[in-house]
PDB file of C-alpha atoms in Angstrom:
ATOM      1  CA  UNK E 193      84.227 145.170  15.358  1.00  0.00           C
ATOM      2  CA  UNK E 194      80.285 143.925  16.351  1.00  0.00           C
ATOM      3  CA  UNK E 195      78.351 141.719  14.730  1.00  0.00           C
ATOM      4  CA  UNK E 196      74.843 140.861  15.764  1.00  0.00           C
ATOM      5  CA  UNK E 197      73.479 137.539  15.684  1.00  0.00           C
ATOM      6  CA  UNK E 198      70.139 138.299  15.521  1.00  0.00           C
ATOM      7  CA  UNK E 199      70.656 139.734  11.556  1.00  0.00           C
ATOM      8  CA  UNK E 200      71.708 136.734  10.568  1.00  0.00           C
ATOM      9  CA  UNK E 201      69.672 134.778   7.579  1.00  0.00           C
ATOM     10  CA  UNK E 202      69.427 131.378   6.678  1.00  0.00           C
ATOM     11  CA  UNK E 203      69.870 133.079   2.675  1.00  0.00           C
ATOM     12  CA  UNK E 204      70.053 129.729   0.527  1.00  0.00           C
ATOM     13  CA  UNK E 205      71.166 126.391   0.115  1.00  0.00           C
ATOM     14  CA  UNK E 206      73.351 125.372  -2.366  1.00  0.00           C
ATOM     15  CA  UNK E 207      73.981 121.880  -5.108  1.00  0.00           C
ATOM     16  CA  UNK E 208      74.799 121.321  -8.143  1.00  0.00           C
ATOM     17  CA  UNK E 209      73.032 120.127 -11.256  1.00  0.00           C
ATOM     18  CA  UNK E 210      74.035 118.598 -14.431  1.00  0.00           C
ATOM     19  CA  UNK E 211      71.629 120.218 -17.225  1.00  0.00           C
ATOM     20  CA  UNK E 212      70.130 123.831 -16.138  1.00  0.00           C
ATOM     21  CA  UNK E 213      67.675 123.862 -18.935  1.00  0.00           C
ATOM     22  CA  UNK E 214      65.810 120.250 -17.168  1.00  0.00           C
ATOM     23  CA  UNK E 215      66.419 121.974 -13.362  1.00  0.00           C
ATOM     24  CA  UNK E 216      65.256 125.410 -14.404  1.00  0.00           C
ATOM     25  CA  UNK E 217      62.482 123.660 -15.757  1.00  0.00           C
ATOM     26  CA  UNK E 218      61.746 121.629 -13.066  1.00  0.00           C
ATOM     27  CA  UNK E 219      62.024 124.049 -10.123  1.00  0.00           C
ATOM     28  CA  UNK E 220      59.802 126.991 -11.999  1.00  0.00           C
ATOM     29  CA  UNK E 221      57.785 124.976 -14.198  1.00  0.00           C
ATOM     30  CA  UNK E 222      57.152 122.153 -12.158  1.00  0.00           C
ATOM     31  CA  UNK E 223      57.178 123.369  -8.663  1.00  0.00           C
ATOM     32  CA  UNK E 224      56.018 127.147  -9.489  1.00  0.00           C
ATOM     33  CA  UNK E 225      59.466 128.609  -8.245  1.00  0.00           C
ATOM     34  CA  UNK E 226      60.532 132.166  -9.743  1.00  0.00           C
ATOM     35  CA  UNK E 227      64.184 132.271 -11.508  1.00  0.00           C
ATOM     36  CA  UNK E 228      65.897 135.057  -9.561  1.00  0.00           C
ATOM     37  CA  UNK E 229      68.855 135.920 -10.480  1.00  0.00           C
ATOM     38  CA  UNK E 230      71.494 134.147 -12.426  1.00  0.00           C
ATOM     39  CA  UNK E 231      75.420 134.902 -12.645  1.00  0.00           C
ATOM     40  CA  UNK E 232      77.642 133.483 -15.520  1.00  0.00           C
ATOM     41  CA  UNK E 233      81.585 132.699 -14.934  1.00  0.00           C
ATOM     42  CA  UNK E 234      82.679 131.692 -18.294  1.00  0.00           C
ATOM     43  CA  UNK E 235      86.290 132.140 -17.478  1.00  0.00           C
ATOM     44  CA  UNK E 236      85.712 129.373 -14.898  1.00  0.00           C
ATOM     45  CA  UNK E 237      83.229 127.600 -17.061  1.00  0.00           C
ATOM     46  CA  UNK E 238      80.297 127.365 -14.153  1.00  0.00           C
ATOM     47  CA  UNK E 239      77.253 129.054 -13.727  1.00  0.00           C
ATOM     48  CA  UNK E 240      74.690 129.706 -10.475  1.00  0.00           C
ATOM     49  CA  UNK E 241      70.745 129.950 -10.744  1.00  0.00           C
ATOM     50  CA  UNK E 242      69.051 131.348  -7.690  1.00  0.00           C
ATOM     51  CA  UNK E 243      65.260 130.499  -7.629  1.00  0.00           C
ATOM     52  CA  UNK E 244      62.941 131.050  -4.728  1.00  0.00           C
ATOM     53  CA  UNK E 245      59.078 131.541  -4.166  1.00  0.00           C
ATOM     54  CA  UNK E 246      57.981 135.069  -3.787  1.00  0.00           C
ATOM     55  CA  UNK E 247      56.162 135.181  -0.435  1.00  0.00           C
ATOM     56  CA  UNK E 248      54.715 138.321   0.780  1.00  0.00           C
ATOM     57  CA  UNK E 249      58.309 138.487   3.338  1.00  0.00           C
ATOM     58  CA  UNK E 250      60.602 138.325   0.157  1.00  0.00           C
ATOM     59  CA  UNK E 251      58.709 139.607  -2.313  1.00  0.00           C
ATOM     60  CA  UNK E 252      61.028 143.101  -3.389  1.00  0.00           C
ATOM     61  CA  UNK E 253      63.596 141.884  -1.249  1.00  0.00           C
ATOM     62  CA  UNK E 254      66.740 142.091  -2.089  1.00  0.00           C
ATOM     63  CA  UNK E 255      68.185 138.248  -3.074  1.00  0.00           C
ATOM     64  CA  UNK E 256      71.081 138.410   0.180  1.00  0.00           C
ATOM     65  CA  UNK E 257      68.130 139.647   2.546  1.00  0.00           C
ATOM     66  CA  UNK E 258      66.090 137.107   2.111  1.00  0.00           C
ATOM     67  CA  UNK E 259      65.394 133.531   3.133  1.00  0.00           C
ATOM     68  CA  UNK E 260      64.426 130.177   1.203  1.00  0.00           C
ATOM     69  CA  UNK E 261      66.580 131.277  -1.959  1.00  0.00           C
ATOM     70  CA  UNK E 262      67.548 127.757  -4.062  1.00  0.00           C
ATOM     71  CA  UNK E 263      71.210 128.157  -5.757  1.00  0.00           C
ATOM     72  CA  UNK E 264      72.061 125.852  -8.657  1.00  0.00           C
ATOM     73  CA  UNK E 265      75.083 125.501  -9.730  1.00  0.00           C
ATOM     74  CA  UNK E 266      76.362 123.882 -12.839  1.00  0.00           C
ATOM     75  CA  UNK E 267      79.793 123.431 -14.586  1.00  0.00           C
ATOM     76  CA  UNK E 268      79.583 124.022 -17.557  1.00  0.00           C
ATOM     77  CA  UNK E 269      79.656 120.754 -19.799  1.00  0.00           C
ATOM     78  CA  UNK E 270      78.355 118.207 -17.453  1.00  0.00           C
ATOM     79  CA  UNK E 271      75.225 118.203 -19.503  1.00  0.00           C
ATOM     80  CA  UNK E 272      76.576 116.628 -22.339  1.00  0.00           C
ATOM     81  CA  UNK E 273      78.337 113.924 -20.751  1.00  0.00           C
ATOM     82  CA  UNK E 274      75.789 111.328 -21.081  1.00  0.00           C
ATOM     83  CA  UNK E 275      77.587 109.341 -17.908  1.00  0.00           C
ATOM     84  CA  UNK E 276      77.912 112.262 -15.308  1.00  0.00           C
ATOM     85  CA  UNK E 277      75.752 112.205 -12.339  1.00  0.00           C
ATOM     86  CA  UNK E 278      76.135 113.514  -9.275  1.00  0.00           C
ATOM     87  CA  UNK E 279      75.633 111.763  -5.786  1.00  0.00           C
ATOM     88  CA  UNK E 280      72.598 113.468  -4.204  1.00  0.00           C
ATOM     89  CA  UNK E 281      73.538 112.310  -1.155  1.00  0.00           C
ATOM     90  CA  UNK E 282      70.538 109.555  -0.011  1.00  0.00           C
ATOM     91  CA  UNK E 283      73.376 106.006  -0.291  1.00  0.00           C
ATOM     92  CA  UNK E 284      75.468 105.144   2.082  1.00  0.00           C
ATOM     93  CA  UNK E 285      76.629 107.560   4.265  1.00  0.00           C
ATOM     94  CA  UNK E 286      75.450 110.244   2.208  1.00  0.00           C
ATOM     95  CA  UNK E 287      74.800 113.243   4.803  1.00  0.00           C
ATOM     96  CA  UNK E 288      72.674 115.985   2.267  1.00  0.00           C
ATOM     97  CA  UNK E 289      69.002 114.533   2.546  1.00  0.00           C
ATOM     98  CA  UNK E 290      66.348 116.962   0.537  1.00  0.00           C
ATOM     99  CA  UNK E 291      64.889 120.245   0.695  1.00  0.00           C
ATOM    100  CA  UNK E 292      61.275 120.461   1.418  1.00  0.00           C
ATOM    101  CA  UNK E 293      58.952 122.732  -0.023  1.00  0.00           C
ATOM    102  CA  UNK E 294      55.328 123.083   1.625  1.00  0.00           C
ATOM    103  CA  UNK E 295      52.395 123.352  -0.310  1.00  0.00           C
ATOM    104  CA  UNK E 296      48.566 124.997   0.325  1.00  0.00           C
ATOM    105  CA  UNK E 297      46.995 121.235  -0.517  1.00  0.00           C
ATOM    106  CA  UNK E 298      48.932 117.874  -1.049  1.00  0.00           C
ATOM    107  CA  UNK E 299      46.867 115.782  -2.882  1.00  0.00           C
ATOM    108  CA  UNK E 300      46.289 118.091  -5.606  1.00  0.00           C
ATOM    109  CA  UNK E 301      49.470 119.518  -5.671  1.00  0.00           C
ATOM    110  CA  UNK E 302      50.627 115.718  -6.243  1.00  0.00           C
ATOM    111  CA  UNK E 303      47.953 115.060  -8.618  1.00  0.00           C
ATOM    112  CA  UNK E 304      49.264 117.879 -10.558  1.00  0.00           C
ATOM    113  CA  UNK E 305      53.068 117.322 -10.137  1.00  0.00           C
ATOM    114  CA  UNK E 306      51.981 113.719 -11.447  1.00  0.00           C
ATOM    115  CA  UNK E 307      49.956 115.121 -14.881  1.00  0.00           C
ATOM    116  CA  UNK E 308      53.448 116.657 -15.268  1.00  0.00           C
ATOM    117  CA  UNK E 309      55.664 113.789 -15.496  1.00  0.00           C
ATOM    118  CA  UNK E 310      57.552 114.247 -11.975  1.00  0.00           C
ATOM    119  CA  UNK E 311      59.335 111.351 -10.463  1.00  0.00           C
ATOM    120  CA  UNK E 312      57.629 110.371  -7.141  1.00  0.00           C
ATOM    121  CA  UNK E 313      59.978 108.850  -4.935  1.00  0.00           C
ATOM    122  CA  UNK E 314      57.271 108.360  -2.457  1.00  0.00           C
ATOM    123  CA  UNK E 315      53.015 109.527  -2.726  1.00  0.00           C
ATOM    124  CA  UNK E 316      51.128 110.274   0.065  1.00  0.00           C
ATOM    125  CA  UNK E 317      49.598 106.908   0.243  1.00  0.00           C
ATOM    126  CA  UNK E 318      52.755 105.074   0.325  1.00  0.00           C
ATOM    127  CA  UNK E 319      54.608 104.270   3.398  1.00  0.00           C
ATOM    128  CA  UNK E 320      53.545 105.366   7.254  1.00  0.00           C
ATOM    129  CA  UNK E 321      53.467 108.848   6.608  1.00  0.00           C
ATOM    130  CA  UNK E 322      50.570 110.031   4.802  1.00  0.00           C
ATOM    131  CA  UNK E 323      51.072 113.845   5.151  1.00  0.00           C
ATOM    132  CA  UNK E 324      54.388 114.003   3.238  1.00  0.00           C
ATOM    133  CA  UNK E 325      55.657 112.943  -0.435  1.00  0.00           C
ATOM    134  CA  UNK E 326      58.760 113.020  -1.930  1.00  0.00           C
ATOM    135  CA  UNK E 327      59.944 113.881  -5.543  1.00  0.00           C
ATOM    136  CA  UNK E 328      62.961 113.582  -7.575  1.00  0.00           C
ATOM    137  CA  UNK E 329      64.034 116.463  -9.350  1.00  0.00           C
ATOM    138  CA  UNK E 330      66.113 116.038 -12.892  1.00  0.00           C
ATOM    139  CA  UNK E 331      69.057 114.814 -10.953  1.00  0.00           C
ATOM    140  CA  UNK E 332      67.287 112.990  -8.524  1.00  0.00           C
ATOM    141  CA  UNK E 333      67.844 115.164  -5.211  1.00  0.00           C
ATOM    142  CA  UNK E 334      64.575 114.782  -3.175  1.00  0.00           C
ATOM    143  CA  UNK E 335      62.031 117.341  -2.719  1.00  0.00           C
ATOM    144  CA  UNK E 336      60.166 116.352   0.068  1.00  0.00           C
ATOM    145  CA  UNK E 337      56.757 117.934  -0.039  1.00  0.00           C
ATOM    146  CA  UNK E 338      54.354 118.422   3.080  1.00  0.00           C
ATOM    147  CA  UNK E 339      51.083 120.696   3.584  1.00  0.00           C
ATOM    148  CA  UNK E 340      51.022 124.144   5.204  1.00  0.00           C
ATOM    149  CA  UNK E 341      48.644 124.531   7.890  1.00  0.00           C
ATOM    150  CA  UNK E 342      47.915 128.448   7.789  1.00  0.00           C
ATOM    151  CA  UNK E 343      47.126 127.797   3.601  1.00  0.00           C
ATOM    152  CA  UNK E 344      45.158 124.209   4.377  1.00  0.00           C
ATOM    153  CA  UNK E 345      41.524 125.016   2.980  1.00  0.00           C
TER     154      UNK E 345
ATOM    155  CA  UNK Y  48      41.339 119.407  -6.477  1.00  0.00           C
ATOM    156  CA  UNK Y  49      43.324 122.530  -7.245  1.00  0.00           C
ATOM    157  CA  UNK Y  50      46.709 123.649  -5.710  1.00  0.00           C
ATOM    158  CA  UNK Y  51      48.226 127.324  -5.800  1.00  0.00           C
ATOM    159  CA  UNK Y  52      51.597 127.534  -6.398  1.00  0.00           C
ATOM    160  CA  UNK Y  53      52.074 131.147  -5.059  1.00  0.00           C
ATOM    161  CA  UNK Y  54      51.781 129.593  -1.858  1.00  0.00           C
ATOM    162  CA  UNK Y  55      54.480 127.189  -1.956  1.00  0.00           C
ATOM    163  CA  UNK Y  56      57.579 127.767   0.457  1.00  0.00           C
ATOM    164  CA  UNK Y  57      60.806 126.296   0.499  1.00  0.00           C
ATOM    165  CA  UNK Y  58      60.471 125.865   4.054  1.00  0.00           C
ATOM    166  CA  UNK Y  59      63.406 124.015   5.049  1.00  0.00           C
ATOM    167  CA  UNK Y  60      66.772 121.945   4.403  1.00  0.00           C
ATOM    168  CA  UNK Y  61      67.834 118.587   5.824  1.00  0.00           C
ATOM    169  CA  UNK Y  62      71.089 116.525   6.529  1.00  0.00           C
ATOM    170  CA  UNK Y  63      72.169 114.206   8.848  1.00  0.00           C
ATOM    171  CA  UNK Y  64      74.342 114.621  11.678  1.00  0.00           C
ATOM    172  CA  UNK Y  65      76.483 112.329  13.583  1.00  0.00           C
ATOM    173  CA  UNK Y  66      75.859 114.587  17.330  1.00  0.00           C
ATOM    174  CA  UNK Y  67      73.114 116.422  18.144  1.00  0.00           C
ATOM    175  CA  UNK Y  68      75.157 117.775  20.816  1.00  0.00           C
ATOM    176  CA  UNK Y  69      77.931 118.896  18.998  1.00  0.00           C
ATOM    177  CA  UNK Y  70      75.512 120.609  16.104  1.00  0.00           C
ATOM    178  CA  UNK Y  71      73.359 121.909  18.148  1.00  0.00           C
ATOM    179  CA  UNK Y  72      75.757 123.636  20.200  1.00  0.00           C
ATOM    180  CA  UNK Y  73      77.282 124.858  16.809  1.00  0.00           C
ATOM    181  CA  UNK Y  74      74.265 126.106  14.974  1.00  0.00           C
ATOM    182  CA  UNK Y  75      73.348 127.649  18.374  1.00  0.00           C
ATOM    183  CA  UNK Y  76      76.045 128.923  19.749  1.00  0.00           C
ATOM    184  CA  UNK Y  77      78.318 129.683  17.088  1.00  0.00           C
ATOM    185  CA  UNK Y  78      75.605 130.738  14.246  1.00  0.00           C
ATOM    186  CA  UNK Y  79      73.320 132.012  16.263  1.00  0.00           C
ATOM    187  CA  UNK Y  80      69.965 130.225  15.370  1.00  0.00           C
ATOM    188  CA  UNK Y  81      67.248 129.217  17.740  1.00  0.00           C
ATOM    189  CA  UNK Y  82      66.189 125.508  18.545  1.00  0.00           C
ATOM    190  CA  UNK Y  83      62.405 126.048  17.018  1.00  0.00           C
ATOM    191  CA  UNK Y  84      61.325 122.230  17.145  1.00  0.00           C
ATOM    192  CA  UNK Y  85      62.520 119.012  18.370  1.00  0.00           C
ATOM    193  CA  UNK Y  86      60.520 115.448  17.385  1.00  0.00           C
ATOM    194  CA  UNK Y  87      62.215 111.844  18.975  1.00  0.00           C
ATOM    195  CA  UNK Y  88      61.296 108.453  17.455  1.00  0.00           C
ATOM    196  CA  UNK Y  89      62.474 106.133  19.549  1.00  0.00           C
ATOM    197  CA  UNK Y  90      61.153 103.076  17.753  1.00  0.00           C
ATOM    198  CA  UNK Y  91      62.684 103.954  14.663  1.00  0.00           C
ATOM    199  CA  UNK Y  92      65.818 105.779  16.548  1.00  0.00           C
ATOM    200  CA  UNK Y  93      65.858 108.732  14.962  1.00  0.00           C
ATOM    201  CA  UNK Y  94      65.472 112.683  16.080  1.00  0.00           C
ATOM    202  CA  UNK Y  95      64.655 115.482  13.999  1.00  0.00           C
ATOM    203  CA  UNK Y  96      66.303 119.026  15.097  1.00  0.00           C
ATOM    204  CA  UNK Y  97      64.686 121.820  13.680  1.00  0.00           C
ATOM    205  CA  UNK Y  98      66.591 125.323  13.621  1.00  0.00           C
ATOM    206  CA  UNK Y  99      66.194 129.079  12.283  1.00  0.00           C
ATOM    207  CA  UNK Y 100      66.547 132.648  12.688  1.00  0.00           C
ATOM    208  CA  UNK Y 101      63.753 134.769  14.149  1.00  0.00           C
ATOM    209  CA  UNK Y 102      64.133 137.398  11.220  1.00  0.00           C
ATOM    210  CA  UNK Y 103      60.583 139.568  11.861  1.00  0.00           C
ATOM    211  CA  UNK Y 104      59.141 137.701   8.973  1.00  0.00           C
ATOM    212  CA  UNK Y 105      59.286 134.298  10.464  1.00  0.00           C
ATOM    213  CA  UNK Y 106      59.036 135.967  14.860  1.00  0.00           C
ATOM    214  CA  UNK Y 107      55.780 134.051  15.751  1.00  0.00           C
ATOM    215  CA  UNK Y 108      55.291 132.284  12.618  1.00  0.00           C
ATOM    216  CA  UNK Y 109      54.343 128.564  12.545  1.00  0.00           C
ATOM    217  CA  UNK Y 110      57.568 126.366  11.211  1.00  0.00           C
ATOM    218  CA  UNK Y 111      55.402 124.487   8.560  1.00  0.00           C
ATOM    219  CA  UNK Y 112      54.216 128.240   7.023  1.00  0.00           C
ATOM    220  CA  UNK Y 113      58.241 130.105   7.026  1.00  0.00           C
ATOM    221  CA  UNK Y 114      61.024 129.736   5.312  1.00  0.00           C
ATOM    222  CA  UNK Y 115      64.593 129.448   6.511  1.00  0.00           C
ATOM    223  CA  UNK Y 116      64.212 126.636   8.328  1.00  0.00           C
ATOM    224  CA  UNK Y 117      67.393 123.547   8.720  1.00  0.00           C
ATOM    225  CA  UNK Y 118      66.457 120.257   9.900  1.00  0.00           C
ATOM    226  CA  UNK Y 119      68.941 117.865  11.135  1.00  0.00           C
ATOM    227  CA  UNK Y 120      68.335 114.156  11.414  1.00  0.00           C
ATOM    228  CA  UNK Y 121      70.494 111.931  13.159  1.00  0.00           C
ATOM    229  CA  UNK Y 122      69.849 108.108  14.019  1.00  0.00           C
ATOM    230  CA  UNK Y 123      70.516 107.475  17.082  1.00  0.00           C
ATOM    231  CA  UNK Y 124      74.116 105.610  17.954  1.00  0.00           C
ATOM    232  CA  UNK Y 125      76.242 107.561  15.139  1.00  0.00           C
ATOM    233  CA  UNK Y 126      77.531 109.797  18.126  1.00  0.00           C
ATOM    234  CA  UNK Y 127      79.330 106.898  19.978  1.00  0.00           C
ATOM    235  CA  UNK Y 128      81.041 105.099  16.764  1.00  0.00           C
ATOM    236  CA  UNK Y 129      84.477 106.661  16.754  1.00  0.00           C
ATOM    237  CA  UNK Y 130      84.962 106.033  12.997  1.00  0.00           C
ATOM    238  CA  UNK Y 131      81.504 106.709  11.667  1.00  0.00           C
ATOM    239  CA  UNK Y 132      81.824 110.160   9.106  1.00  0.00           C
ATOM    240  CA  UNK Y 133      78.815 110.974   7.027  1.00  0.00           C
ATOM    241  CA  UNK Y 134      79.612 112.333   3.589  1.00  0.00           C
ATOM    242  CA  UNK Y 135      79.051 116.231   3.117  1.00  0.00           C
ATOM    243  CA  UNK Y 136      78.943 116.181  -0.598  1.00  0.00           C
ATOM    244  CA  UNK Y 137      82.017 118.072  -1.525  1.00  0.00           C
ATOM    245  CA  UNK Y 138      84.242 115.247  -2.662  1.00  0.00           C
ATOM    246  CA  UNK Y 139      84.459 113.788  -6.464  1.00  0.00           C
ATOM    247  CA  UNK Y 140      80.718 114.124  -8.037  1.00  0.00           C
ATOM    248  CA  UNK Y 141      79.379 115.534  -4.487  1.00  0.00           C
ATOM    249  CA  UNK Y 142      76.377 117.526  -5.192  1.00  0.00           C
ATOM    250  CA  UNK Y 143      75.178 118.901  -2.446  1.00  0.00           C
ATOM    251  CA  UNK Y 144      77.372 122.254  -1.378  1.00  0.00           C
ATOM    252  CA  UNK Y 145      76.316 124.657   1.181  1.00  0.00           C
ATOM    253  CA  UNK Y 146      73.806 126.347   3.316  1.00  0.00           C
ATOM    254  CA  UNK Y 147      74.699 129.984   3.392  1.00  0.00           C
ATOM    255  CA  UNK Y 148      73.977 132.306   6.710  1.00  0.00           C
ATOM    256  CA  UNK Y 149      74.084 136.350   5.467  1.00  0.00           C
ATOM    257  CA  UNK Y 150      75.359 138.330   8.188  1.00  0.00           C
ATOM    258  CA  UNK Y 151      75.593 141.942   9.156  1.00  0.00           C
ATOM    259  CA  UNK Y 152      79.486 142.501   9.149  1.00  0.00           C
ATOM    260  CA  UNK Y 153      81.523 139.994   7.683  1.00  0.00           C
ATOM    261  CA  UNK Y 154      85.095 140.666   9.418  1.00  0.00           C
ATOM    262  CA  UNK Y 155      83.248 140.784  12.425  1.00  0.00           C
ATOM    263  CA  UNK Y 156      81.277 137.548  12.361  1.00  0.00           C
ATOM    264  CA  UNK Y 157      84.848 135.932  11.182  1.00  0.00           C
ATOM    265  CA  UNK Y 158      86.689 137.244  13.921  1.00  0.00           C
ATOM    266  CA  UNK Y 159      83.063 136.412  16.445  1.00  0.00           C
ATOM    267  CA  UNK Y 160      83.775 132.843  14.856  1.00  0.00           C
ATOM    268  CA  UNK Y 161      87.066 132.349  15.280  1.00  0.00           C
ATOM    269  CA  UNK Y 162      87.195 133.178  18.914  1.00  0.00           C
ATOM    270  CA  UNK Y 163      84.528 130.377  19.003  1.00  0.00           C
ATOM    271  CA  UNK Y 164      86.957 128.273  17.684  1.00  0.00           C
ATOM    272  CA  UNK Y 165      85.463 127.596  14.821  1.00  0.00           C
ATOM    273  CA  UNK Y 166      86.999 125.943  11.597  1.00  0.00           C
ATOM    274  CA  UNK Y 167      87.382 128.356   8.569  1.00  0.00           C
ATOM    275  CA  UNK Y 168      87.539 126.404   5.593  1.00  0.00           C
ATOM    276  CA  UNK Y 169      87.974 129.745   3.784  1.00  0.00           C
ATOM    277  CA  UNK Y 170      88.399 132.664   5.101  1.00  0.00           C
ATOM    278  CA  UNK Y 171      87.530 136.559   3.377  1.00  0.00           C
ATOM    279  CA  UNK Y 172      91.432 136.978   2.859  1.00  0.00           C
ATOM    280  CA  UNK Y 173      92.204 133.389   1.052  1.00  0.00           C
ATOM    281  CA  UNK Y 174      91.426 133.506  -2.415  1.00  0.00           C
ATOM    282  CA  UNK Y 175      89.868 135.772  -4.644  1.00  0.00           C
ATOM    283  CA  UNK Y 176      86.653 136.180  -3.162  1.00  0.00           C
ATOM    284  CA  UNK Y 177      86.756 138.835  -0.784  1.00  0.00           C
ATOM    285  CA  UNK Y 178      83.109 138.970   0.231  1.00  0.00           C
ATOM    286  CA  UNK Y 179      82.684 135.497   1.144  1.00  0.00           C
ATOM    287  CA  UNK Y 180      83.781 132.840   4.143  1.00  0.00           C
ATOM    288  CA  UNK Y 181      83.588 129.493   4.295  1.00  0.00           C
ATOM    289  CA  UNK Y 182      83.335 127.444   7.944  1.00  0.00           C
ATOM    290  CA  UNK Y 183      82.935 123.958   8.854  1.00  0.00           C
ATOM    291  CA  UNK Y 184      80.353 122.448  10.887  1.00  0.00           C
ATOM    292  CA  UNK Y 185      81.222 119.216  13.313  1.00  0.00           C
ATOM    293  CA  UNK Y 186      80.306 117.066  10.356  1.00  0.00           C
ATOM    294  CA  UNK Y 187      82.499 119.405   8.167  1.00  0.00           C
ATOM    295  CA  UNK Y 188      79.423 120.692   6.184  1.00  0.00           C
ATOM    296  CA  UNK Y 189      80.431 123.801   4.388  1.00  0.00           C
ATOM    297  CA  UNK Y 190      78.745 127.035   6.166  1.00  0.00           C
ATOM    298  CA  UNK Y 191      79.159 130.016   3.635  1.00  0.00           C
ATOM    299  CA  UNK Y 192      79.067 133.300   5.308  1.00  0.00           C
ATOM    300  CA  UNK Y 193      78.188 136.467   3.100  1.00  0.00           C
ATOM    301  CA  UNK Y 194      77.374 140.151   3.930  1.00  0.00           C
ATOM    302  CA  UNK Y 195      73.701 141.100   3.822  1.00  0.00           C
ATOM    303  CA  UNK Y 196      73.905 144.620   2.288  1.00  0.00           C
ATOM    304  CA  UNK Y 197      70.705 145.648   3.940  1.00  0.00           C
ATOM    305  CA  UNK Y 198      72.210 145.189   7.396  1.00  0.00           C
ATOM    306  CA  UNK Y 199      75.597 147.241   6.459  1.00  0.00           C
ATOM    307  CA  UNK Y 200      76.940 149.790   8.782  1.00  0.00           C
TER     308      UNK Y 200
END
């Protein structure tokens, strides 16, 4: 048996969510990602939501061969248990930090993420680092946000 | 100001690490990725690790503008505190899960992997999920492994 290194594929990172309806909301609505594919266990009572953006490399590409694929996952019932949250990792010792998504222009993608209610953990103008923000999404894992330099205007 | 979203990216993923030696080495060596970036702040005692495969979409591409990318932080000093241990999300109310690497040949990256000495956390024979592995990283972040069906034999 071979197996070549050089095939391999960062394909997706994975967490899990506590209401689909407010993360598929937030991740297509909010930051313009498409829903890709979605697989229902209902035997083991937990569902997965694979979203990604459809760049000109993944764009009729199968889900496994591509890269920067989002999966959600979500037992079913934690969204009616008003005291459920899960730890998104940023406390104490928490390892997961964010995922970052890079836009063509920050300000106005913030300005726009703002006219649509998103949580801003941090705006451009706050802190030492004025070329990255940070969201929350419904459960409050960070998206950190940051400009692309080949789409910069 | 306007801002098009069919040029966002999810361009990376980020968690904290306790050795950059031990990680690297691992995400390297073991998975396969390249080093693409590397930024020290010694004031604030931090380094940033930035890794990813050189599929041909992302082969000469800048790291702000691809996808697929995995950035490791770790603050300086972790490595040399015997009983430091960051979280990796999987415990009660955890919510961050995996990143998952598709490969060409599943058996044959497991068997690549053990050699390596890796640590299976699940491996294609355990359980009822045939087409899927599980590994740990130093920190014991969970590394799924899946087949790519485009790079089948």
């Amino acid at each position: 048996m071979t197996t070549d290194v050089s095939k391999y594929r960062l394909n997706h990172t994975m967490y899990r969510i506590k209401d689909p309806k407010a993360s598929i909301g937030f991740y297509t609505e909010a930051l313009g990602m498409k829903l890709l594919d979605t697989m229902h266990n209902e035997a083991a009572k937990f569902s997965l939501y694979f979203l990604g953006y459809e760049d000109p490399a993944s764009s009729g590409v199968a889900r496994l061969a591509r890269q920067g694929v989002l999966e959600l996952t979500h037992n079913h019932g934690t969204e009616a248990d008003a005291a459920f949250a899960y730890d998104t990792g940023n406390g104490d010792a928490g390892g997961y930090g964010h995922i970052a998504v890079t836009v063509d222009d920050l300000d106005a993608a913030c300005e726009r993420l703002d006219k649509l209610g998103v949580r801003f953990i941090k705006r451009p103008t706050e802190g030492r680092m004025r070329h990255i923000a940070f969201v929350a999404d419904p459960d409050g894992y960070r998206v950190e946000l940051l400009a692309n330099p080949a789409h910069a205007a």
